CSV table of C-alpha atoms (C1' of nucleotides) in Angstrom, one decimal:
chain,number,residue,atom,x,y,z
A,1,UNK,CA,38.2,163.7,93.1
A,2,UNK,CA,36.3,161.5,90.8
A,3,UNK,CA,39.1,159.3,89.1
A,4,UNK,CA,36.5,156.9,87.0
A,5,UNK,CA,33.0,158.8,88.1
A,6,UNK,CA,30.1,157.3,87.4
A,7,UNK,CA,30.7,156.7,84.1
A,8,UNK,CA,27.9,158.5,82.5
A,9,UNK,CA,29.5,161.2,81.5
A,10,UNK,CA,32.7,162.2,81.4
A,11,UNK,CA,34.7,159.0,79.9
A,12,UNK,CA,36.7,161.1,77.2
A,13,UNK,CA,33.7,163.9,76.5
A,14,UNK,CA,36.7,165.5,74.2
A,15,UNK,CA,36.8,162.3,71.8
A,16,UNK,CA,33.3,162.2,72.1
A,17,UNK,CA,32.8,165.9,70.8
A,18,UNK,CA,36.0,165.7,68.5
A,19,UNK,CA,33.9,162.7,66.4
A,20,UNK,CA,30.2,164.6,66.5
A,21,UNK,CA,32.4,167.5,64.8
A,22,UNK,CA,33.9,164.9,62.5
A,23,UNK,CA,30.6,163.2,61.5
A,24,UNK,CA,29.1,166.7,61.3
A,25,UNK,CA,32.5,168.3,59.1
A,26,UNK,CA,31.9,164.7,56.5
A,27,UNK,CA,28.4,165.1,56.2
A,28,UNK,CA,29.0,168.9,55.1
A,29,UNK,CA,32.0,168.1,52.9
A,30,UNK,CA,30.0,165.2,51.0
A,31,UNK,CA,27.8,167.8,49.9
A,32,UNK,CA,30.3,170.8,49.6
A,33,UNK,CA,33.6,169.9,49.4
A,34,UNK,CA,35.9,170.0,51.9
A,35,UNK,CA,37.7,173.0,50.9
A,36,UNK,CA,34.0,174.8,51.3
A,37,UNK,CA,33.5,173.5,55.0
A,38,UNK,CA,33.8,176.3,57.1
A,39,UNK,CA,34.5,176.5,61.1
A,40,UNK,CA,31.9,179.1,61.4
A,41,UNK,CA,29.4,176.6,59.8
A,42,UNK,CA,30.4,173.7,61.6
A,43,UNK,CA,30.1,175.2,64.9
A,44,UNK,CA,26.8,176.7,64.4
A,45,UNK,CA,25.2,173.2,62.7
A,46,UNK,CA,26.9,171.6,66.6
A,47,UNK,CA,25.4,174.3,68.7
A,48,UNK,CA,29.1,175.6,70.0
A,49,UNK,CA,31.9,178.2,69.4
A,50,UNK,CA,34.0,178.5,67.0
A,51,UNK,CA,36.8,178.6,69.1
A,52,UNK,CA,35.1,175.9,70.9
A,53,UNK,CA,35.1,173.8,67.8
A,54,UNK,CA,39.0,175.3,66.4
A,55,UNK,CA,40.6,174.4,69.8
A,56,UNK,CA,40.1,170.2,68.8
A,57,UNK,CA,42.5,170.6,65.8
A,58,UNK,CA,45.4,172.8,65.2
A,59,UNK,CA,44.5,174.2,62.0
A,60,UNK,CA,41.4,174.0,59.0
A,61,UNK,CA,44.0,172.3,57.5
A,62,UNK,CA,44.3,169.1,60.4
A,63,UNK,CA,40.0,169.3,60.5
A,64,UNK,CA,40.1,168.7,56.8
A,65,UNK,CA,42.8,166.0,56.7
A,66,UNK,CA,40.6,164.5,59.8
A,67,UNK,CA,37.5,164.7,58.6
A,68,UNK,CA,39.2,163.0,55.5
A,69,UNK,CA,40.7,160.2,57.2
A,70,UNK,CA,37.0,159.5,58.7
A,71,UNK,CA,35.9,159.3,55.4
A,72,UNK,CA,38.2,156.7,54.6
A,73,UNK,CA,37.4,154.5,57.2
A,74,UNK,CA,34.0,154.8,57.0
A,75,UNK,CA,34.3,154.2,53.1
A,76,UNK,CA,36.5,151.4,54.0
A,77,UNK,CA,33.9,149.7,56.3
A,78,UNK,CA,31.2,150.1,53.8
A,79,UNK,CA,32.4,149.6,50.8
A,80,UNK,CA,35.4,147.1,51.1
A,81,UNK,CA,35.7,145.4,54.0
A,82,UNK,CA,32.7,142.5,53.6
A,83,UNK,CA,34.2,142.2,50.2
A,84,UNK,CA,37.7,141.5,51.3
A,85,UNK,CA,36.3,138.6,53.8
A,86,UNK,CA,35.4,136.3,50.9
A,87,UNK,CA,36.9,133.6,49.2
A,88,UNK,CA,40.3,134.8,47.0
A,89,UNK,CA,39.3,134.9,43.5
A,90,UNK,CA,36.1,135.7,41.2
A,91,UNK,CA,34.2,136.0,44.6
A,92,UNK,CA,36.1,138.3,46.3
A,93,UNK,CA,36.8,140.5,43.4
A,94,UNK,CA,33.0,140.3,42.2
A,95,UNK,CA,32.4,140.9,45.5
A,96,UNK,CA,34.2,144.2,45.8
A,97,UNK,CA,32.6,145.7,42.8
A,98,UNK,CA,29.6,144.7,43.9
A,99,UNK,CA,29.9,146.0,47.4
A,100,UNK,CA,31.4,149.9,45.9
A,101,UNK,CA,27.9,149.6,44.0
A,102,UNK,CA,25.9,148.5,46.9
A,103,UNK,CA,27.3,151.6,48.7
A,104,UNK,CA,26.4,153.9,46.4
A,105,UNK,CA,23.2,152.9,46.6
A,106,UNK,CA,22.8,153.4,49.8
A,107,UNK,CA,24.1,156.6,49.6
A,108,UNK,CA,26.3,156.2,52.7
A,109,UNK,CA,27.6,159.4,51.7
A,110,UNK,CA,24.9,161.9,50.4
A,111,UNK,CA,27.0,163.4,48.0
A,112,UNK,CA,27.7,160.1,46.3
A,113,UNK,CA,31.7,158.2,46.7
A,114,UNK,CA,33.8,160.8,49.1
A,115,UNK,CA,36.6,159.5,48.1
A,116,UNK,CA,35.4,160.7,44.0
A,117,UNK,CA,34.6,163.7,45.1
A,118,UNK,CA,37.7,164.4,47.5
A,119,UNK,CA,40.1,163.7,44.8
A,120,UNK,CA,38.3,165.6,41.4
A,121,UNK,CA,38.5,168.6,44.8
A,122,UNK,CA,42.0,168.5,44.6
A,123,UNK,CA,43.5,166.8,42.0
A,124,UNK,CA,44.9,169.9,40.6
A,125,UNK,CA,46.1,171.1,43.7
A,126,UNK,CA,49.3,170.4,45.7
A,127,UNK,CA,49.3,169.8,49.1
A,128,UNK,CA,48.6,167.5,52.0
A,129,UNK,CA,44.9,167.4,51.1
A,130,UNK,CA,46.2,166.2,47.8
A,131,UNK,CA,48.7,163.9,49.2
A,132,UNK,CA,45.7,162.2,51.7
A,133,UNK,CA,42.9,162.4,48.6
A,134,UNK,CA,45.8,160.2,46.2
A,135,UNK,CA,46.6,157.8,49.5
A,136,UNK,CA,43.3,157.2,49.5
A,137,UNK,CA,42.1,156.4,46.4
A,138,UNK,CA,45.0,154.4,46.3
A,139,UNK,CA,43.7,152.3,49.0
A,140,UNK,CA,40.9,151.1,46.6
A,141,UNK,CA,42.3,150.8,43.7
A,142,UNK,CA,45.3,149.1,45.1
A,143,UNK,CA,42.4,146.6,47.0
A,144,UNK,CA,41.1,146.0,43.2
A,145,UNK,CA,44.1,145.3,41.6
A,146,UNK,CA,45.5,142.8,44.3
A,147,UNK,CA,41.5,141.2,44.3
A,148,UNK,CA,42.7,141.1,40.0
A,149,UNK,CA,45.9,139.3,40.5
A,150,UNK,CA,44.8,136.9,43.2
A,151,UNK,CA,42.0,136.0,40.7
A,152,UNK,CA,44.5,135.0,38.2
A,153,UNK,CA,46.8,133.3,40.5
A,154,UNK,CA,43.7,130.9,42.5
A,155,UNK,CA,43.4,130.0,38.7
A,156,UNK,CA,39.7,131.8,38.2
A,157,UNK,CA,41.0,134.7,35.7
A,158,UNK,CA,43.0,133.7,32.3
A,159,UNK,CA,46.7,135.3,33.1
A,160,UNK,CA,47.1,136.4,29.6
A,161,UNK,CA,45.0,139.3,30.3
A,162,UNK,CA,46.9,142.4,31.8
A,163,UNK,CA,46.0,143.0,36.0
A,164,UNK,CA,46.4,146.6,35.9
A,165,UNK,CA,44.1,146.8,32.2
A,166,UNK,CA,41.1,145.1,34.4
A,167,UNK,CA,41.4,146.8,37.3
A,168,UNK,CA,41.1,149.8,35.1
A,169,UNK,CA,38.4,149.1,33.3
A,170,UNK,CA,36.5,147.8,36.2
A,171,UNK,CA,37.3,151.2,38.3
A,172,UNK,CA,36.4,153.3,35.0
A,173,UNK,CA,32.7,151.2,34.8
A,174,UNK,CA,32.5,151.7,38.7
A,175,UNK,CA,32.8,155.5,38.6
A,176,UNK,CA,30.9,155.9,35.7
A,177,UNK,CA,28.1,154.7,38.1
A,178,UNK,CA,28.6,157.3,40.7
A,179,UNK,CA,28.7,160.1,38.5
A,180,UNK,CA,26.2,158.9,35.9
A,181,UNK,CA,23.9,158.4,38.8
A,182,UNK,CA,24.1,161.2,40.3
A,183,UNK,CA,23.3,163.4,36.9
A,184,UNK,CA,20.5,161.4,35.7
A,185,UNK,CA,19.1,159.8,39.3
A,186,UNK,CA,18.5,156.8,37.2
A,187,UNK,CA,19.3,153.1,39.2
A,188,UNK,CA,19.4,151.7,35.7
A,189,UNK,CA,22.7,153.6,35.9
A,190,UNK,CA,24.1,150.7,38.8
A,191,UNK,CA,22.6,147.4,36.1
A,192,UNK,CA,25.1,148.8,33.4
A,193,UNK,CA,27.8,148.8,36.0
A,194,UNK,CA,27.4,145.6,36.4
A,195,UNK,CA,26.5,144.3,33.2
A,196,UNK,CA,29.7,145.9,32.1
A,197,UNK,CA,31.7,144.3,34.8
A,198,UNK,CA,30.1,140.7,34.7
A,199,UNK,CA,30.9,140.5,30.7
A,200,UNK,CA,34.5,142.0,31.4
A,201,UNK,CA,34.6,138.9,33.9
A,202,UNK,CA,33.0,136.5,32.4
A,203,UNK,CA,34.9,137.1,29.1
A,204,UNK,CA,38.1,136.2,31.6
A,205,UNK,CA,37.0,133.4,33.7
A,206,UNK,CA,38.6,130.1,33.4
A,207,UNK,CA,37.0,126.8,33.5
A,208,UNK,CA,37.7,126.0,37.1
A,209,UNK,CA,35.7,129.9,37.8
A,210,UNK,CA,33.0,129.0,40.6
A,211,UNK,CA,29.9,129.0,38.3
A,212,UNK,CA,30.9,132.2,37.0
A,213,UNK,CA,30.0,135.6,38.8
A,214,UNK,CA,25.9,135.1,38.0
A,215,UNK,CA,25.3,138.1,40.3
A,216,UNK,CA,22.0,139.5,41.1
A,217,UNK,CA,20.4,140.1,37.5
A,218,UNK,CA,19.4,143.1,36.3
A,219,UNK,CA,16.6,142.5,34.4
A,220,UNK,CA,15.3,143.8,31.3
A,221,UNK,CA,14.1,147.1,32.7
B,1,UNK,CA,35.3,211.8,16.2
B,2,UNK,CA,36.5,208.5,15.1
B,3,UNK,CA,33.7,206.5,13.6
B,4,UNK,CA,36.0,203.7,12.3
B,5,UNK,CA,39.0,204.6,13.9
B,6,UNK,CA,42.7,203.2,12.9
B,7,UNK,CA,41.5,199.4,13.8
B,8,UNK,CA,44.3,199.4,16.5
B,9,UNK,CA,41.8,200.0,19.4
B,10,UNK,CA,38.6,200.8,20.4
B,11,UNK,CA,36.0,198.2,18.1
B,12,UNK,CA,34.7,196.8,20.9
B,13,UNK,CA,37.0,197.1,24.0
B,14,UNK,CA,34.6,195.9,26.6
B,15,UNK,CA,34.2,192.7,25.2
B,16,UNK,CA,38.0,191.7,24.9
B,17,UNK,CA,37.8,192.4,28.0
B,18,UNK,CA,35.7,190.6,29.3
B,19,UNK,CA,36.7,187.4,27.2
B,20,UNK,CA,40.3,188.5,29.1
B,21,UNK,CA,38.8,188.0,32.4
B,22,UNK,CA,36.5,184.7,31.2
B,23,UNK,CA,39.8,183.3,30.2
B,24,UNK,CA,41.5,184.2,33.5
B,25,UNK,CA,38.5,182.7,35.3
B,26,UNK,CA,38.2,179.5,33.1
B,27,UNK,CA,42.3,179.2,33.9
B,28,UNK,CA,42.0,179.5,37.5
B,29,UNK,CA,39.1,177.5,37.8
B,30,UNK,CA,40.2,174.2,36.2
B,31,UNK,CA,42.9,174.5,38.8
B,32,UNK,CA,41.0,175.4,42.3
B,33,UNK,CA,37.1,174.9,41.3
B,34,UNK,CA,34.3,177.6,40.0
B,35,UNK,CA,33.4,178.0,43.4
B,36,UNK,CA,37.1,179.2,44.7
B,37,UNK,CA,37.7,181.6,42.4
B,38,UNK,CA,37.2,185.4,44.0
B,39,UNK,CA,36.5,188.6,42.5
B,40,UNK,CA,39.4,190.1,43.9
B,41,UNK,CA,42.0,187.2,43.1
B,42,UNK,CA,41.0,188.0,39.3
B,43,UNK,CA,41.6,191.7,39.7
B,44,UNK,CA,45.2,191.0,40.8
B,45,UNK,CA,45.2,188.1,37.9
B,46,UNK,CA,44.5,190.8,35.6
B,47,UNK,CA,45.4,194.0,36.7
B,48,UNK,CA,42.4,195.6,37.4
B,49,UNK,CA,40.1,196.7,40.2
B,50,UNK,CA,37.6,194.4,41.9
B,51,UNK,CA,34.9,196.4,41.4
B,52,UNK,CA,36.5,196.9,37.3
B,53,UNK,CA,35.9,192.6,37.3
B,54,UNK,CA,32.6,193.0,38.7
B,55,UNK,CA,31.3,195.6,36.0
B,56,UNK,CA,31.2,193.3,33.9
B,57,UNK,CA,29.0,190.8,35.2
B,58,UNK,CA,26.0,191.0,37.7
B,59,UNK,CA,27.0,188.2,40.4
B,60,UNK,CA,29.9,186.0,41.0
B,61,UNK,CA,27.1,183.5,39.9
B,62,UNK,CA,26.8,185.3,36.1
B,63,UNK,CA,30.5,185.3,36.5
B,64,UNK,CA,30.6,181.5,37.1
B,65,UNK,CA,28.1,180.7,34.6
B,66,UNK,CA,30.3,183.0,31.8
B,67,UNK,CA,33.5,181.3,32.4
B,68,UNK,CA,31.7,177.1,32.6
B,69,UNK,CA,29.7,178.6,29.2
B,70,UNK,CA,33.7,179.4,27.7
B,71,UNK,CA,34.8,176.5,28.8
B,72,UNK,CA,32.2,174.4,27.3
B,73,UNK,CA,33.0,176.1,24.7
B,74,UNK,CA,36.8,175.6,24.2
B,75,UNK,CA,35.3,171.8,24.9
B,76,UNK,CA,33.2,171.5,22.2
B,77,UNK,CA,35.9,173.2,19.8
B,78,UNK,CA,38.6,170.9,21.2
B,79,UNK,CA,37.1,167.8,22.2
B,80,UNK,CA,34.4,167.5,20.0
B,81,UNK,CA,34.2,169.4,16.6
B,82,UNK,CA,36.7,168.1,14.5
B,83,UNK,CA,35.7,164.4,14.9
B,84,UNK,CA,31.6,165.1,14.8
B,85,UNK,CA,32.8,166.1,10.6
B,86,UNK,CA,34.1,162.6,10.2
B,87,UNK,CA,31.9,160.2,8.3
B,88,UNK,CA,28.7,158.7,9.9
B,89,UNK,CA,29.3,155.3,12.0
B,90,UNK,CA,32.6,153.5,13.4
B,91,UNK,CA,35.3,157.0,12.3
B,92,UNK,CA,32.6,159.3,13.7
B,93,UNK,CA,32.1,157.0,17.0
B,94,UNK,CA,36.2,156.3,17.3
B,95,UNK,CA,36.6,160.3,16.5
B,96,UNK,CA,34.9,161.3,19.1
B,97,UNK,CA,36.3,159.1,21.6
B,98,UNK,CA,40.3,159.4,20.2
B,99,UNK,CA,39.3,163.2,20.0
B,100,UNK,CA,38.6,163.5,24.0
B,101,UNK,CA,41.4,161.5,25.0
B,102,UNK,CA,43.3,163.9,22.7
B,103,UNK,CA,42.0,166.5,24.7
B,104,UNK,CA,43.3,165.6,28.2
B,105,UNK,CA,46.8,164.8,26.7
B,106,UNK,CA,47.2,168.1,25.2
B,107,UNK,CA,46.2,169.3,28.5
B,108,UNK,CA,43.7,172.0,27.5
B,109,UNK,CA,42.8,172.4,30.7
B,110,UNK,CA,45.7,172.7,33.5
B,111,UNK,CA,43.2,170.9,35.5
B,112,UNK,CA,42.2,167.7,33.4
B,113,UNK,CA,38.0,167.6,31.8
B,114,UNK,CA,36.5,171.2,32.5
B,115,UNK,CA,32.8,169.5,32.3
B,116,UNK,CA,33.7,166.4,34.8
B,117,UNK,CA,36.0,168.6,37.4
B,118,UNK,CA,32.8,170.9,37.3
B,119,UNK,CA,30.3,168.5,37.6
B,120,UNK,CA,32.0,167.0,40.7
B,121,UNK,CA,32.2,169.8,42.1
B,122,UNK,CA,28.6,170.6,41.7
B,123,UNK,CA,26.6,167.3,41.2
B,124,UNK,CA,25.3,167.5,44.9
B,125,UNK,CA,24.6,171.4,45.1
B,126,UNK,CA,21.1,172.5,43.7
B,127,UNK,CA,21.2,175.5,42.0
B,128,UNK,CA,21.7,177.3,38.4
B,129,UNK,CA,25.5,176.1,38.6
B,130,UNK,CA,24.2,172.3,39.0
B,131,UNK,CA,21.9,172.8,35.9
B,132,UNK,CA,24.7,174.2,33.4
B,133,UNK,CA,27.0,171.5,34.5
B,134,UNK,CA,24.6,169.0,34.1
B,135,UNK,CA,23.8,170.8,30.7
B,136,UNK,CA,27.5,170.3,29.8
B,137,UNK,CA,27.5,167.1,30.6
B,138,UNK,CA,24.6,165.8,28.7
B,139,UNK,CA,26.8,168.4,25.6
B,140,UNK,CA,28.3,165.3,25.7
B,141,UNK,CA,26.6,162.2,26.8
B,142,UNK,CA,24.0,163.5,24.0
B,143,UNK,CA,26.9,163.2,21.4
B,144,UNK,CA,28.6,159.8,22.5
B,145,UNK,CA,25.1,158.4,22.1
B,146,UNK,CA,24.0,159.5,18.8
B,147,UNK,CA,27.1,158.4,17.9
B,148,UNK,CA,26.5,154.9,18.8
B,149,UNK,CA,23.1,155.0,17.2
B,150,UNK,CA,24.0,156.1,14.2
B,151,UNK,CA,27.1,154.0,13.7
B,152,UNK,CA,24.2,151.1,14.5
B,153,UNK,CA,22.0,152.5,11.7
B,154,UNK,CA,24.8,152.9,8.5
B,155,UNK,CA,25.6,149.1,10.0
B,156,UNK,CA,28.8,149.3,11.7
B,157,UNK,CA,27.6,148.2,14.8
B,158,UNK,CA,25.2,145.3,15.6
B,159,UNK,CA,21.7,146.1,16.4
B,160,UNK,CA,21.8,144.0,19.4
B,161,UNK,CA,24.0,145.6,21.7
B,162,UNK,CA,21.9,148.7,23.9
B,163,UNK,CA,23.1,151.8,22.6
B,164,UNK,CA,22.8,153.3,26.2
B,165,UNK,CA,25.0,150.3,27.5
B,166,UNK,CA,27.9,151.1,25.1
B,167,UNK,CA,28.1,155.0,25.5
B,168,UNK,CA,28.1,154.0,29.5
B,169,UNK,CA,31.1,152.1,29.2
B,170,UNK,CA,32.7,153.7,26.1
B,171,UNK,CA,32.1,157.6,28.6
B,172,UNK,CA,33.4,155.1,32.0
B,173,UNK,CA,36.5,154.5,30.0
B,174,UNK,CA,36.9,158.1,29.0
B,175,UNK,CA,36.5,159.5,32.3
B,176,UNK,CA,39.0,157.1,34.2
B,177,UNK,CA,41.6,157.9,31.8
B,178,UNK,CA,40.9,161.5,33.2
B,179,UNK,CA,41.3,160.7,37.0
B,180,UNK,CA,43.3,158.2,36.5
B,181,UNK,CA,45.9,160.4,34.6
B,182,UNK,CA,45.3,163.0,37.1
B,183,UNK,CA,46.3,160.4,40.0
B,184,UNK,CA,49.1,158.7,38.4
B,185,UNK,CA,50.7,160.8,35.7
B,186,UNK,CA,51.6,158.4,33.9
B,187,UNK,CA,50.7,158.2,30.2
B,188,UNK,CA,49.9,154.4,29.4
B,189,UNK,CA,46.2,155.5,31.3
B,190,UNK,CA,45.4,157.0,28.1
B,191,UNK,CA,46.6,153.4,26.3
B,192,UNK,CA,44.3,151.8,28.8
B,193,UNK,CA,41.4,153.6,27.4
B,194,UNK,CA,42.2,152.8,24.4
B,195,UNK,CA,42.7,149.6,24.4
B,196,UNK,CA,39.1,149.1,26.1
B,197,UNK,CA,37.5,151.4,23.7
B,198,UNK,CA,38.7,149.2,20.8
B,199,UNK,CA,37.8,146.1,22.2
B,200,UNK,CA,34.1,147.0,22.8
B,201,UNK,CA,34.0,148.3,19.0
B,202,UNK,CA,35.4,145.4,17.9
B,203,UNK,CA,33.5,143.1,19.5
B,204,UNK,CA,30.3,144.9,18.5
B,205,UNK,CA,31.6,145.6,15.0
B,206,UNK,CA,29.8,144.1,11.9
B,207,UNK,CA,31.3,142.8,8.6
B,208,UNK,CA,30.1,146.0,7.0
B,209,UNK,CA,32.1,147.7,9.7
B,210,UNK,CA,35.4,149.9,7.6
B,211,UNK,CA,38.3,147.7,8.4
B,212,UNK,CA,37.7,148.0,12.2
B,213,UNK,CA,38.8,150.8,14.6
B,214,UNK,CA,43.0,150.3,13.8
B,215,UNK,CA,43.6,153.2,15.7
B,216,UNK,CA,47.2,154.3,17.1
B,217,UNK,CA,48.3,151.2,18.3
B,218,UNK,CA,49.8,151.6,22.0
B,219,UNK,CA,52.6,149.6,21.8
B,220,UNK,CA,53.8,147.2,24.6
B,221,UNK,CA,55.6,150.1,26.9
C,1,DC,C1',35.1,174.5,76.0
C,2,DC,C1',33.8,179.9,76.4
C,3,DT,C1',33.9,185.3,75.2
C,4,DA,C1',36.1,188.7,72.9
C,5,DC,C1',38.8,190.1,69.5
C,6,DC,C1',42.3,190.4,65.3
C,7,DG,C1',43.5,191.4,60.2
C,8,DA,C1',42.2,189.7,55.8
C,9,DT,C1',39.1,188.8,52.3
C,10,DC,C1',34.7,188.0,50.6
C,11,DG,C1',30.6,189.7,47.3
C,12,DG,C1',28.5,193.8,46.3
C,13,DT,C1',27.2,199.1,46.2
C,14,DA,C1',27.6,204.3,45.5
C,15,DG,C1',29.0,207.6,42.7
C,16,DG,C1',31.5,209.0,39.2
D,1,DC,C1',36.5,201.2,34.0
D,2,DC,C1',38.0,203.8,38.8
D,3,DT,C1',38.1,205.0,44.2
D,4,DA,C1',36.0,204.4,48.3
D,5,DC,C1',33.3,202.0,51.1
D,6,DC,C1',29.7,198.5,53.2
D,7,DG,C1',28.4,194.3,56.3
D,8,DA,C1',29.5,189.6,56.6
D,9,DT,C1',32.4,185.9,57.2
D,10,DC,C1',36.8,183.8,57.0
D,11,DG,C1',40.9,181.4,59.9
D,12,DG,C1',43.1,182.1,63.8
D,13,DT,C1',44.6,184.1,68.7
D,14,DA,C1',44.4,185.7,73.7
D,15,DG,C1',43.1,184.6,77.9
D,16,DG,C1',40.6,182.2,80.8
DNA sequence: CCTACCGATCGGTAGG
DNA sequence: CCTACCGATCGGTAGG
């Protein structure tokens, strides 16, 4: 009766498979959709059943909203969370932007921002997947807008200018960049992203702004 | 034999019918995505057989292809058309972009921008959908920028600024006002467009420039 | 986690 | 434009 075995295999082999059909069902839905995602696909990309692959969630539904929720995290890791360890103010809001670019360069997602993708999917359509696509974009832009408001209150950002007009126009130059790159396959798309974002800020920033956000130039390319 | 008939019926009844199923398709489609639609689901949308649908088209993919060619369409007619007759420089530049955000308020789609919900959905899938999308897109990419140029060359706009820099951010703020609207349904999303779009005309605005982009002003709601 | 199976729906064809 | 039909695949279930 092995109660902890030899710990080789075994530990929680369910979790294990549960999050190779997760990475597998992201991977396929970055590309696809996850409306397109099928159990029949996933199963054969894993090398198991179908039932085999049904019986760790309850419906297509729950693999979606799971394989969503792995998203998130995983955008969250990537594109947010270094960001949100710097210092309140022009760093740490630069440093957000900078970091949503960086991961779209890196294509941590091969179809370009899930999160993007997930909610233009279902924007139109009501539901739970709609529901967990508006949560989570409201994750970021709610991490912008707070990043905004701190700026203004450390004393980097002038306070006359409107939080929730910045944050916009900041999101609106940072999506530009995933789309626009992803039609032309042009990085010059990421330098006007931030040239666009660096004048909006600089145009902003107070005298007591750390040296301004200099950033990593983009050249004259 | 009726050569001319009464004019009640018969001119060309194969074509209004298939414009009746390309608006059908173009309907559901902004809603669930070119790729959900079915065959069948437009029979029953319409009436008809499956195979009655199919007759008049070769593939689902010639299908697909009809209905994102009458949608780009409808775009050009109601997004684009009547601003590209304004006079050369600032009007023709502010048209266009007033004109698109005029667009998504009058809802002409159920589903928000035709071209970007299609080119999300597509932008990571190779294929002959991919390339009419992208083709769509650059419709209007294409136009923004022309726009910019020539509002540079009757000397609206200073020479200085990177034509391909403004339409980025001038298309950035057009296409959050989209999502964003979509995520929040709250009108002052279009405002925030605005209000960005006028302040990079401004700023870039010469003394020649006609009494600067006024535009509807958005109040303080 | 498997085999075996269900009804429904898919895109598409035959033949008229 | 129809009826009738095809093989394939869908999400999901039974039973182990």
């Amino acid at each position: 009766m092995p109660q902890v075995s030899d710990t080789s295999q075994s530990p929680r082999k369910g979790a294990i498979t549960r999050q190779a059909i997760l990475d597998a069902a992201v991977r396929l839905a970055s590309v696809e959709g996850l409306e397109t995602i099928s159990i029949g696909r996933l199963a054969e990309v894993l090398q198991m059943s179908k039932s085999g692959v049904f019986a760790h969630f309850g419906s297509k539904q729950d693999l979606q909203l799971a394989a969503l929720d792995a998203a998130l995290h995983r955008f969250v890791s990537e594109a947010m969370q270094p960001a949100l360890h710097q210092a309140a103010g022009l760093p740490r809001l630069w440093g957000l932007c900078d970091q949503y670019l960086s991961y779209l360069e890196r294509r941590v997602f091969p179809g370009g921002c899930f999160l993007l993708a997930t909610w233009a999917e279902f924007d139109s359509r009501p539901g739970p997947l709609r529901d967990a696509a508006a949560a989570a974009m409201h994750t970021w832009n709610d991490a912008i807008e707070r990043a905004v408001i701190s700026a203004q209150e450390v004393g980097h950002l002038d306070t006359m200018g409107d939080p929730a007009q910045l944050a916009f126009e900041l999101n609106a130059l940072l999506q530009a960049a995933n789309s626009a790159f992803l039609l032309s396959n042009d990085r010059r798309e990421f330098d006007r992203a931030r040239v666009g974002i660096r004048d909006r800020l600089t145009r902003l920033a107070t005298a007591q702004a750390p040296h301004r956000p200099a950033a990593s130039s983009p050249g004259d390319t």
